[in-house]
Amino acid sequence: MIGAGYVGLPTAATLAHFGHSVVLAERDERRLSALRSGRMPIVETGLDELVADSVAGNRLWFTDSAVEAVKGAEFVFLCVPTPQSADGSADLSFVQQAAKEIGTHLKPGAIVVNKSTVPVGSATMVEQVIGRPDISVVSNPEFLREGTAVLDSLNPDRIVVGADDPKAAAAVGELFAATAAPLIVTDTTTSEAIKYASNAFLATKLSFVNALAGLCEEVGADARDVLLGLGYDKRIGFEFLRPGPGWGGSCLPKDTQALLYIAREAGYDFSLLAGAIASNDEQLARVIGKIRTACGGALDGTTVAAWGLTFKANTDDRRDSPSLHIAHELAAQGATVRAFDPTVDPESEPPEDLRGLELCGDPYEAATGAKALVVLTEWDEFRWLDFARVHSVMDVPAIVDARNLLDPSAVRRIGFSYSGIGRH
Ligand code: UGA
């Protein structure tokens, strides 16, 4: 396994849990030394136990060398980042680098598996970089969500394997036999398209939900009940129906842009997807508008408390986090932003992405002196706070709940003004 990130580490731990012998290569020294000393470099529920169990059972090892990891391996998973390039396309340089590095060291007949999210045609590209006729390159996209990566990896909805060689496809599918998940075997191009289609569909669904919540506010409908009414329709379902500050994270924004780029290159006008992306930007602006209103019409010179900075709860990931975008936009418009997130230590040197925010040690400290409190990430612990205490420390007790996390009547009873997303 090459790359111990949000996908590589849970995947390595899961495959080891299934009984396979896994060597995980990670170049980042801090990440590697954390793993070697039994600490998890990322926040993921249940990951530490899964890793510890496999390490103790001699099924999982760590190394800093990709070359070392692939020696004797029957399967080599590429789990390296594919960040967004300036033109929206996926940057494949890490995939190319990894393929180049391991190419001559692969054992004869080894199968290279693309787990990284890569554009249509990438399996062929990796095959060309490796340039060995005995090596098959297989696409096996990952569908796990951050925060529930272990649960998702142990119980996937489906396993997708794309290969030109049916024997290689069957062998990769077999690695996941313990999951009993449906197996879709297809060609590499289709497999790569399935990954982008899934994330683009989820993003579009959320843009619809957020836009609908906006409409509900205008016409006086309660979006939560409207969505309840929708969700009971089995064709729609309840998953991904929660309105919020907009979708973000390391995957949905970059994958929608990459699919749009692929469509453009192919001369296909995917206006629906472009609309879903534009609608997401509008959602961020709508939430900022709500906060401005809660502050009395202007942000300049006000103090705002921001609860939550990660792109969703149960992860420490702030890449392309709508919560963080909003916090920075409030600061850019002149507000002092007092921020709290359970995964951020205010005592440490602030990482670059948090500069310009006042980092606080707890939610009460963040609320102190604020004109408005905005719930940006749906951390469960925010529900159970002493809101009378929050009320007493704020300058103006106004709440903007961008995740519909709190009970409006309970906080209104205490004396807060409350504004959620699409709800009264
Ligand atoms: C997403 C996909 O859900 C995974 O299937 C995929 O494997 C992954 O990207 C990836 O490509 O690696 P993830 O980025 O971990 O997973 O996060 P999601 O749980 O999908 O959430 C994405 C965004 O949508 C977040 O900003 C979240 O807050 C938002 N969201 C999600 C909502 O606003 N409402 C919802 O009901 C669900």
Coordinates of C-alpha atoms and ligand atoms in Angstrom, one line a residue:
M1 CA 0.0 0.0 0.0
I2 CA 1.6 3.3 -1.1
G3 CA 0.3 6.3 1.0
A4 CA -1.0 6.3 4.6
G5 CA -3.5 9.1 4.2
Y6 CA -7.3 9.2 4.8
V7 CA -7.8 6.4 2.2
G8 CA -4.6 4.4 2.4
L9 CA -4.4 3.9 6.1
P10 CA -8.0 2.6 6.7
T11 CA -7.7 0.5 3.5
A12 CA -4.4 -1.1 4.7
A13 CA -5.9 -1.7 8.1
T14 CA -9.0 -3.3 6.7
L15 CA -7.2 -5.6 4.3
A16 CA -4.9 -6.6 7.1
H17 CA -8.0 -7.2 9.3
F18 CA -9.3 -9.5 6.5
G19 CA -6.2 -11.6 7.0
H20 CA -3.9 -10.3 4.2
S21 CA -0.3 -9.3 4.9
V22 CA 0.0 -5.6 4.3
V23 CA 3.1 -3.4 4.1
L24 CA 2.2 0.3 4.2
A25 CA 4.7 2.8 2.8
E26 CA 4.5 6.4 4.0
R27 CA 7.1 9.1 3.1
D28 CA 6.0 11.7 5.7
E29 CA 8.2 11.2 8.7
R30 CA 5.8 12.5 11.2
R31 CA 3.0 10.3 10.0
L32 CA 5.3 7.3 9.9
S33 CA 6.7 7.7 13.4
A34 CA 3.2 8.2 14.8
L35 CA 2.1 4.9 13.2
R36 CA 5.2 3.1 14.4
S37 CA 4.6 4.3 18.0
G38 CA 0.9 3.2 17.8
R39 CA -0.6 6.7 17.4
M40 CA -3.0 7.5 14.6
P41 CA -1.9 10.4 12.4
I42 CA -5.6 11.1 11.5
V43 CA -8.8 11.2 13.5
E44 CA -10.9 8.1 12.5
T45 CA -13.3 6.3 14.8
G46 CA -12.1 2.7 15.5
L47 CA -8.9 3.0 13.4
D48 CA -6.4 2.7 16.3
E49 CA -7.9 -0.6 17.4
L50 CA -8.0 -2.0 13.9
V51 CA -4.4 -1.0 13.3
A52 CA -3.1 -2.2 16.7
D53 CA -4.8 -5.6 16.2
S54 CA -3.2 -6.2 12.8
V55 CA 0.2 -5.0 14.0
A56 CA 0.0 -7.3 16.9
G57 CA -1.1 -10.1 14.6
N58 CA 1.9 -9.6 12.3
R59 CA -0.3 -8.7 9.4
L60 CA 0.5 -5.0 9.1
W61 CA 4.0 -3.3 8.8
F62 CA 5.1 0.2 8.0
T63 CA 8.0 1.5 6.0
D64 CA 9.2 4.8 4.5
S65 CA 10.1 3.2 1.2
A66 CA 7.7 2.4 -1.5
V67 CA 10.3 0.2 -3.2
E68 CA 10.7 -1.8 0.0
A69 CA 6.9 -2.2 0.3
V70 CA 6.4 -3.6 -3.2
K71 CA 9.1 -6.2 -2.9
G72 CA 7.4 -9.6 -3.2
A73 CA 3.9 -8.0 -3.2
E74 CA 1.2 -9.6 -5.3
F75 CA -0.9 -6.5 -5.2
V76 CA 0.2 -2.9 -5.0
F77 CA -2.4 -0.3 -4.1
L78 CA -1.7 3.4 -5.0
C79 CA -3.3 5.6 -2.4
V80 CA -1.6 8.8 -3.1
P81 CA -3.2 12.3 -3.3
T82 CA -4.7 13.6 -6.6
P83 CA -5.1 17.3 -5.7
Q84 CA -6.9 19.8 -7.9
S85 CA -4.8 21.7 -10.5
A86 CA -5.3 25.3 -11.3
D87 CA -7.5 24.4 -14.4
G88 CA -9.8 22.1 -12.3
S89 CA -8.3 18.9 -13.6
A90 CA -6.8 16.2 -11.2
D91 CA -3.1 16.6 -10.7
L92 CA -1.7 13.1 -11.3
S93 CA 2.0 13.9 -10.5
F94 CA 2.0 11.8 -7.3
V95 CA 0.5 8.8 -9.1
Q96 CA 3.0 9.1 -11.9
Q97 CA 5.9 9.5 -9.4
A98 CA 4.8 6.5 -7.4
A99 CA 4.3 4.4 -10.5
K100 CA 7.8 5.4 -11.8
E101 CA 9.4 4.7 -8.5
I102 CA 8.0 1.1 -8.0
G103 CA 7.9 0.1 -11.7
T104 CA 11.2 -1.9 -12.0
H105 CA 10.8 -3.3 -8.4
L106 CA 7.5 -5.0 -8.9
K107 CA 7.5 -8.8 -8.8
P108 CA 6.7 -10.5 -12.1
G109 CA 2.9 -10.6 -12.6
A110 CA 2.1 -8.2 -9.8
I111 CA -1.2 -6.3 -10.0
V112 CA -1.1 -2.5 -9.5
V113 CA -4.4 -1.2 -8.1
N114 CA -5.4 2.5 -8.5
K115 CA -7.3 3.5 -5.4
S116 CA -6.6 7.2 -5.7
T117 CA -9.4 9.1 -7.4
V118 CA -8.1 9.4 -11.0
P119 CA -9.6 10.6 -14.2
V120 CA -10.8 8.4 -16.9
G121 CA -7.8 6.8 -18.7
S122 CA -5.5 6.9 -15.7
A123 CA -5.1 3.1 -15.5
T124 CA -3.7 3.1 -19.1
M125 CA -1.5 6.0 -18.1
V126 CA -0.1 4.1 -15.1
E127 CA 0.4 1.0 -17.3
Q128 CA 2.4 3.2 -19.7
V129 CA 4.6 4.7 -16.9
I130 CA 5.4 1.2 -15.6
G131 CA 5.9 -0.1 -19.1
R132 CA 6.0 -3.8 -18.3
P133 CA 3.8 -6.3 -20.2
D134 CA 3.6 -8.6 -17.2
I135 CA 2.0 -6.0 -14.9
S136 CA -1.7 -5.4 -15.0
V137 CA -3.2 -2.1 -13.7
V138 CA -6.6 -2.3 -12.2
S139 CA -9.0 0.5 -11.1
N140 CA -10.6 0.0 -7.7
P141 CA -12.1 3.2 -6.6
E142 CA -12.7 4.0 -2.9
F143 CA -16.1 5.1 -1.5
L144 CA -15.3 5.4 2.2
R145 CA -16.2 8.6 4.0
E146 CA -13.9 10.3 6.4
G147 CA -15.0 10.0 10.0
T148 CA -16.6 6.6 9.3
A149 CA -13.8 5.2 7.2
V150 CA -13.4 2.0 9.3
L151 CA -17.1 1.2 9.3
D152 CA -17.4 2.0 5.5
S153 CA -14.3 -0.2 4.7
L154 CA -15.5 -3.1 6.7
N155 CA -19.1 -2.8 5.3
P156 CA -18.8 -1.3 1.8
D157 CA -22.0 -0.8 -0.3
R158 CA -20.2 -2.2 -3.3
I159 CA -16.7 -3.1 -4.6
V160 CA -15.9 -1.8 -8.1
V161 CA -13.1 -3.3 -10.0
G162 CA -12.1 -2.1 -13.5
A163 CA -9.7 -4.2 -15.5
D164 CA -8.8 -5.2 -19.0
D165 CA -7.7 -8.6 -17.7
P166 CA -10.6 -10.5 -16.2
K167 CA -8.2 -12.6 -14.1
A168 CA -6.7 -9.5 -12.5
A169 CA -10.2 -8.2 -11.8
A170 CA -11.3 -11.4 -10.1
A171 CA -8.1 -11.5 -8.0
V172 CA -8.6 -7.9 -6.7
G173 CA -12.3 -8.6 -6.1
E174 CA -11.3 -11.7 -4.1
L175 CA -9.2 -9.5 -1.7
F176 CA -12.5 -8.1 -0.4
A177 CA -14.4 -11.4 -0.3
A178 CA -14.9 -11.0 3.5
T179 CA -17.1 -8.0 3.0
A180 CA -19.8 -9.9 1.0
A181 CA -20.5 -6.6 -0.8
P182 CA -21.8 -6.7 -4.4
L183 CA -18.9 -6.8 -6.8
I184 CA -19.1 -4.8 -10.0
V185 CA -16.5 -5.9 -12.6
T186 CA -16.1 -3.6 -15.5
D187 CA -13.5 -2.0 -17.8
T188 CA -11.0 0.5 -16.3
T189 CA -12.6 3.6 -17.9
T190 CA -16.1 2.7 -16.6
S191 CA -14.7 2.0 -13.2
E192 CA -13.0 5.4 -13.1
A193 CA -16.2 7.1 -14.3
I194 CA -18.2 5.4 -11.5
K195 CA -16.1 7.1 -8.8
Y196 CA -16.6 10.6 -10.3
A197 CA -20.3 9.9 -11.0
S198 CA -20.8 8.9 -7.3
N199 CA -19.2 12.0 -5.8
A200 CA -20.8 14.3 -8.4
F201 CA -24.2 12.8 -7.8
L202 CA -23.9 13.2 -4.0
A203 CA -22.8 16.9 -4.5
T204 CA -25.7 17.5 -6.8
K205 CA -28.1 16.0 -4.3
L206 CA -26.8 18.2 -1.6
S207 CA -26.9 21.3 -3.8
F208 CA -30.6 20.5 -4.4
V209 CA -31.2 20.0 -0.7
N210 CA -29.5 23.3 0.2
A211 CA -31.3 25.2 -2.6
L212 CA -34.6 23.7 -1.5
A213 CA -34.0 24.8 2.1
G214 CA -33.4 28.4 0.7
L215 CA -36.8 28.2 -1.1
C216 CA -38.5 26.9 2.0
E217 CA -37.3 30.0 3.9
E218 CA -38.8 32.2 1.3
V219 CA -42.2 30.5 1.2
G220 CA -42.4 29.7 4.9
A221 CA -42.2 25.9 4.6
D222 CA -40.2 23.9 7.0
A223 CA -37.3 22.2 5.1
R224 CA -36.8 19.6 7.7
D225 CA -40.4 18.3 7.2
V226 CA -40.2 18.7 3.5
L227 CA -37.0 16.6 3.5
L228 CA -38.7 14.0 5.8
G229 CA -41.4 13.8 3.2
L230 CA -38.9 13.3 0.5
G231 CA -36.7 10.8 2.3
Y232 CA -39.5 8.3 2.9
D233 CA -39.7 7.8 -0.8
K234 CA -37.3 4.8 -1.2
R235 CA -36.2 6.1 -4.5
I236 CA -34.8 9.2 -2.8
G237 CA -33.8 7.9 0.6
F238 CA -32.7 9.8 3.8
E239 CA -29.0 9.8 3.2
F240 CA -27.4 13.1 2.2
L241 CA -30.5 15.1 2.9
R242 CA -29.2 17.3 5.6
P243 CA -29.0 21.0 4.6
G244 CA -25.8 22.7 5.7
P245 CA -23.3 25.5 4.9
G246 CA -22.5 23.8 1.6
W247 CA -20.6 20.7 0.7
G248 CA -16.8 20.5 1.0
G249 CA -13.9 18.3 2.1
S250 CA -11.0 16.9 0.2
C251 CA -13.2 15.0 -2.4
L252 CA -16.5 16.5 -3.5
P253 CA -15.2 19.9 -4.5
K254 CA -12.1 18.6 -6.4
D255 CA -14.0 15.6 -7.9
T256 CA -16.8 17.7 -9.3
Q257 CA -14.3 20.2 -10.8
A258 CA -12.4 17.3 -12.3
L259 CA -15.5 15.7 -13.8
L260 CA -16.5 19.1 -15.2
Y261 CA -13.0 19.4 -16.7
I262 CA -13.3 15.9 -18.2
A263 CA -16.7 16.8 -19.7
R264 CA -15.2 20.1 -21.1
E265 CA -12.3 18.2 -22.7
A266 CA -14.7 15.7 -24.2
G267 CA -16.8 18.6 -25.6
Y268 CA -19.8 17.7 -23.4
D269 CA -21.8 20.5 -21.8
F270 CA -22.4 19.2 -18.2
S271 CA -24.4 22.3 -17.2
L272 CA -26.3 20.4 -14.5
L273 CA -23.0 19.8 -12.7
A274 CA -21.8 23.3 -13.2
G275 CA -25.1 24.5 -11.7
A276 CA -24.6 22.3 -8.7
I277 CA -21.1 23.8 -8.1
A278 CA -22.4 27.4 -8.5
S279 CA -25.3 26.6 -6.2
N280 CA -22.8 25.5 -3.5
D281 CA -21.0 28.8 -3.7
E282 CA -24.4 30.6 -3.3
Q283 CA -25.1 28.5 -0.2
L284 CA -21.9 29.7 1.5
A285 CA -22.9 33.3 0.6
R286 CA -26.4 32.7 2.0
V287 CA -25.0 31.5 5.3
I288 CA -22.7 34.5 5.5
G289 CA -25.7 36.7 4.8
K290 CA -27.6 35.1 7.7
I291 CA -24.6 35.8 10.1
R292 CA -24.5 39.4 8.9
T293 CA -28.2 39.8 9.6
A294 CA -27.7 38.3 13.0
C295 CA -25.0 40.8 13.7
G296 CA -27.4 43.7 12.9
G297 CA -26.5 44.2 9.2
A298 CA -22.7 44.6 9.3
L299 CA -19.8 42.4 10.1
D300 CA -17.1 45.0 10.3
G301 CA -16.0 45.5 13.9
T302 CA -18.2 42.8 15.3
T303 CA -17.1 39.6 17.2
V304 CA -18.5 36.3 15.9
A305 CA -18.1 32.9 17.7
A306 CA -17.5 30.1 15.2
W307 CA -18.1 26.5 16.5
G308 CA -16.5 23.9 14.3
L309 CA -13.8 24.3 11.6
T310 CA -13.5 20.8 10.1
F311 CA -15.5 20.1 6.9
K312 CA -17.8 17.8 8.9
A313 CA -17.8 16.2 12.4
N314 CA -15.6 13.3 13.5
T315 CA -12.6 14.2 11.4
D316 CA -9.7 16.6 11.9
D317 CA -9.7 17.4 8.1
R318 CA -10.1 21.0 7.2
R319 CA -9.3 20.7 3.5
D320 CA -11.8 22.8 1.5
S321 CA -14.0 23.0 4.6
P322 CA -17.1 25.2 4.2
S323 CA -16.9 26.0 7.9
L324 CA -13.4 27.3 7.5
H325 CA -14.3 29.2 4.3
I326 CA -17.1 30.9 6.2
A327 CA -14.9 31.7 9.2
H328 CA -12.3 33.3 7.0
E329 CA -14.9 35.2 5.0
L330 CA -16.3 36.7 8.2
A331 CA -12.8 37.8 9.2
A332 CA -12.2 39.2 5.7
Q333 CA -15.4 41.3 6.1
G334 CA -14.0 42.8 9.3
A335 CA -15.3 40.5 12.1
T336 CA -13.2 39.2 14.9
V337 CA -13.7 35.4 14.7
R338 CA -13.3 33.5 17.9
A339 CA -13.2 29.9 16.8
F340 CA -13.4 26.6 18.6
D341 CA -13.0 23.1 17.1
P342 CA -12.5 19.9 19.2
T343 CA -9.6 18.9 16.9
V344 CA -7.7 22.2 17.1
D345 CA -5.3 22.8 20.0
P346 CA -5.2 26.6 20.6
E347 CA -2.0 26.3 22.5
S348 CA 0.1 25.0 19.5
E349 CA 1.5 27.2 16.8
P350 CA -1.5 27.8 14.5
P351 CA -1.3 26.1 11.2
E352 CA -1.3 28.4 8.2
D353 CA -5.0 27.7 7.3
L354 CA -6.1 29.0 10.8
R355 CA -4.2 32.3 10.8
G356 CA -6.4 35.3 11.2
L357 CA -8.8 33.4 13.6
E358 CA -8.7 33.7 17.4
L359 CA -8.5 30.1 18.5
C360 CA -10.2 29.2 21.7
G361 CA -10.0 26.3 24.1
D362 CA -13.7 25.6 24.5
P363 CA -17.0 26.7 23.1
Y364 CA -17.8 29.1 26.0
E365 CA -14.5 30.9 25.6
A366 CA -15.3 31.3 21.9
A367 CA -18.8 32.7 22.6
T368 CA -17.5 35.3 25.1
G369 CA -18.3 38.8 24.0
A370 CA -19.7 37.6 20.6
K371 CA -22.6 39.3 18.8
A372 CA -23.5 36.1 17.0
L373 CA -22.7 32.5 17.5
V374 CA -22.5 30.3 14.4
V375 CA -22.6 26.5 14.5
L376 CA -20.5 25.6 11.5
T377 CA -19.6 21.9 12.0
E378 CA -22.1 19.3 13.5
W379 CA -19.9 18.1 16.4
D380 CA -22.3 16.2 18.6
E381 CA -20.8 17.8 21.8
F382 CA -22.2 21.2 20.8
R383 CA -25.8 19.9 21.4
W384 CA -25.2 19.2 25.1
L385 CA -23.6 22.4 26.2
D386 CA -25.0 24.7 29.0
F387 CA -26.8 27.2 26.8
A388 CA -27.7 29.4 29.7
R389 CA -24.0 29.8 30.3
V390 CA -23.4 30.5 26.6
H391 CA -26.2 33.1 26.7
S392 CA -24.6 34.8 29.8
V393 CA -21.2 35.2 28.2
M394 CA -22.4 36.6 24.8
D395 CA -22.7 40.2 24.0
V396 CA -25.8 39.7 21.8
P397 CA -27.4 36.2 22.1
A398 CA -28.0 35.3 18.5
I399 CA -27.4 31.9 17.0
V400 CA -27.0 31.0 13.4
D401 CA -27.1 27.2 13.2
A402 CA -25.6 26.3 9.8
R403 CA -26.1 22.6 10.5
N404 CA -29.6 22.6 12.1
L405 CA -27.9 20.9 15.1
L406 CA -29.7 22.7 17.9
D407 CA -33.3 22.6 19.2
P408 CA -34.6 26.1 18.2
S409 CA -37.4 26.1 20.8
A410 CA -35.0 25.1 23.6
V411 CA -32.5 27.9 22.8
R412 CA -35.2 30.5 22.1
R413 CA -36.7 29.7 25.6
I414 CA -33.3 30.7 27.1
G415 CA -33.5 34.0 25.2
F416 CA -31.5 33.4 22.0
S417 CA -32.6 34.5 18.6
Y418 CA -32.2 31.5 16.3
S419 CA -31.8 31.1 12.6
G420 CA -31.2 27.7 11.0
I421 CA -31.1 26.4 7.4
G422 CA -34.6 26.2 6.0
R423 CA -36.3 25.9 9.3
H424 CA -38.4 28.3 11.5
Ligands
UGA1 C1 -17.1 11.7 0.1 C2 -18.0 10.5 -0.4 O1 -19.2 10.5 0.5 C3 -17.3 9.2 -0.2 O2 -18.2 8.1 -0.7 C4 -16.0 9.2 -1.0 O3 -15.3 8.0 -0.9 C5 -15.1 10.3 -0.6 O4 -15.9 11.6 -0.7 C6 -13.9 10.4 -1.4 O5 -14.0 10.6 -2.6 O6 -12.8 10.0 -0.9 P1 -16.2 12.6 2.5 O7 -15.5 13.7 1.7 O8 -15.5 11.9 3.5 O9 -16.8 11.4 1.5 O10 -17.5 13.3 3.1 P2 -19.1 13.2 3.0 O11 -19.6 12.5 4.2 O12 -19.5 12.7 1.7 O13 -19.4 14.8 3.1 C7 -19.1 15.7 2.1 C8 -19.7 17.0 2.4 O14 -21.1 17.0 2.3 C9 -19.3 17.6 3.8 O15 -19.0 18.9 3.6 C10 -20.6 17.3 4.6 O16 -20.7 18.2 5.6 C11 -21.6 17.6 3.5 N1 -22.9 16.9 3.8 C12 -23.0 15.5 3.8 C13 -24.0 17.7 4.0 O17 -24.0 18.9 4.0 N2 -25.2 17.1 4.3 C14 -25.4 15.7 4.3 O18 -26.5 15.2 4.5 C15 -24.2 14.9 4.0

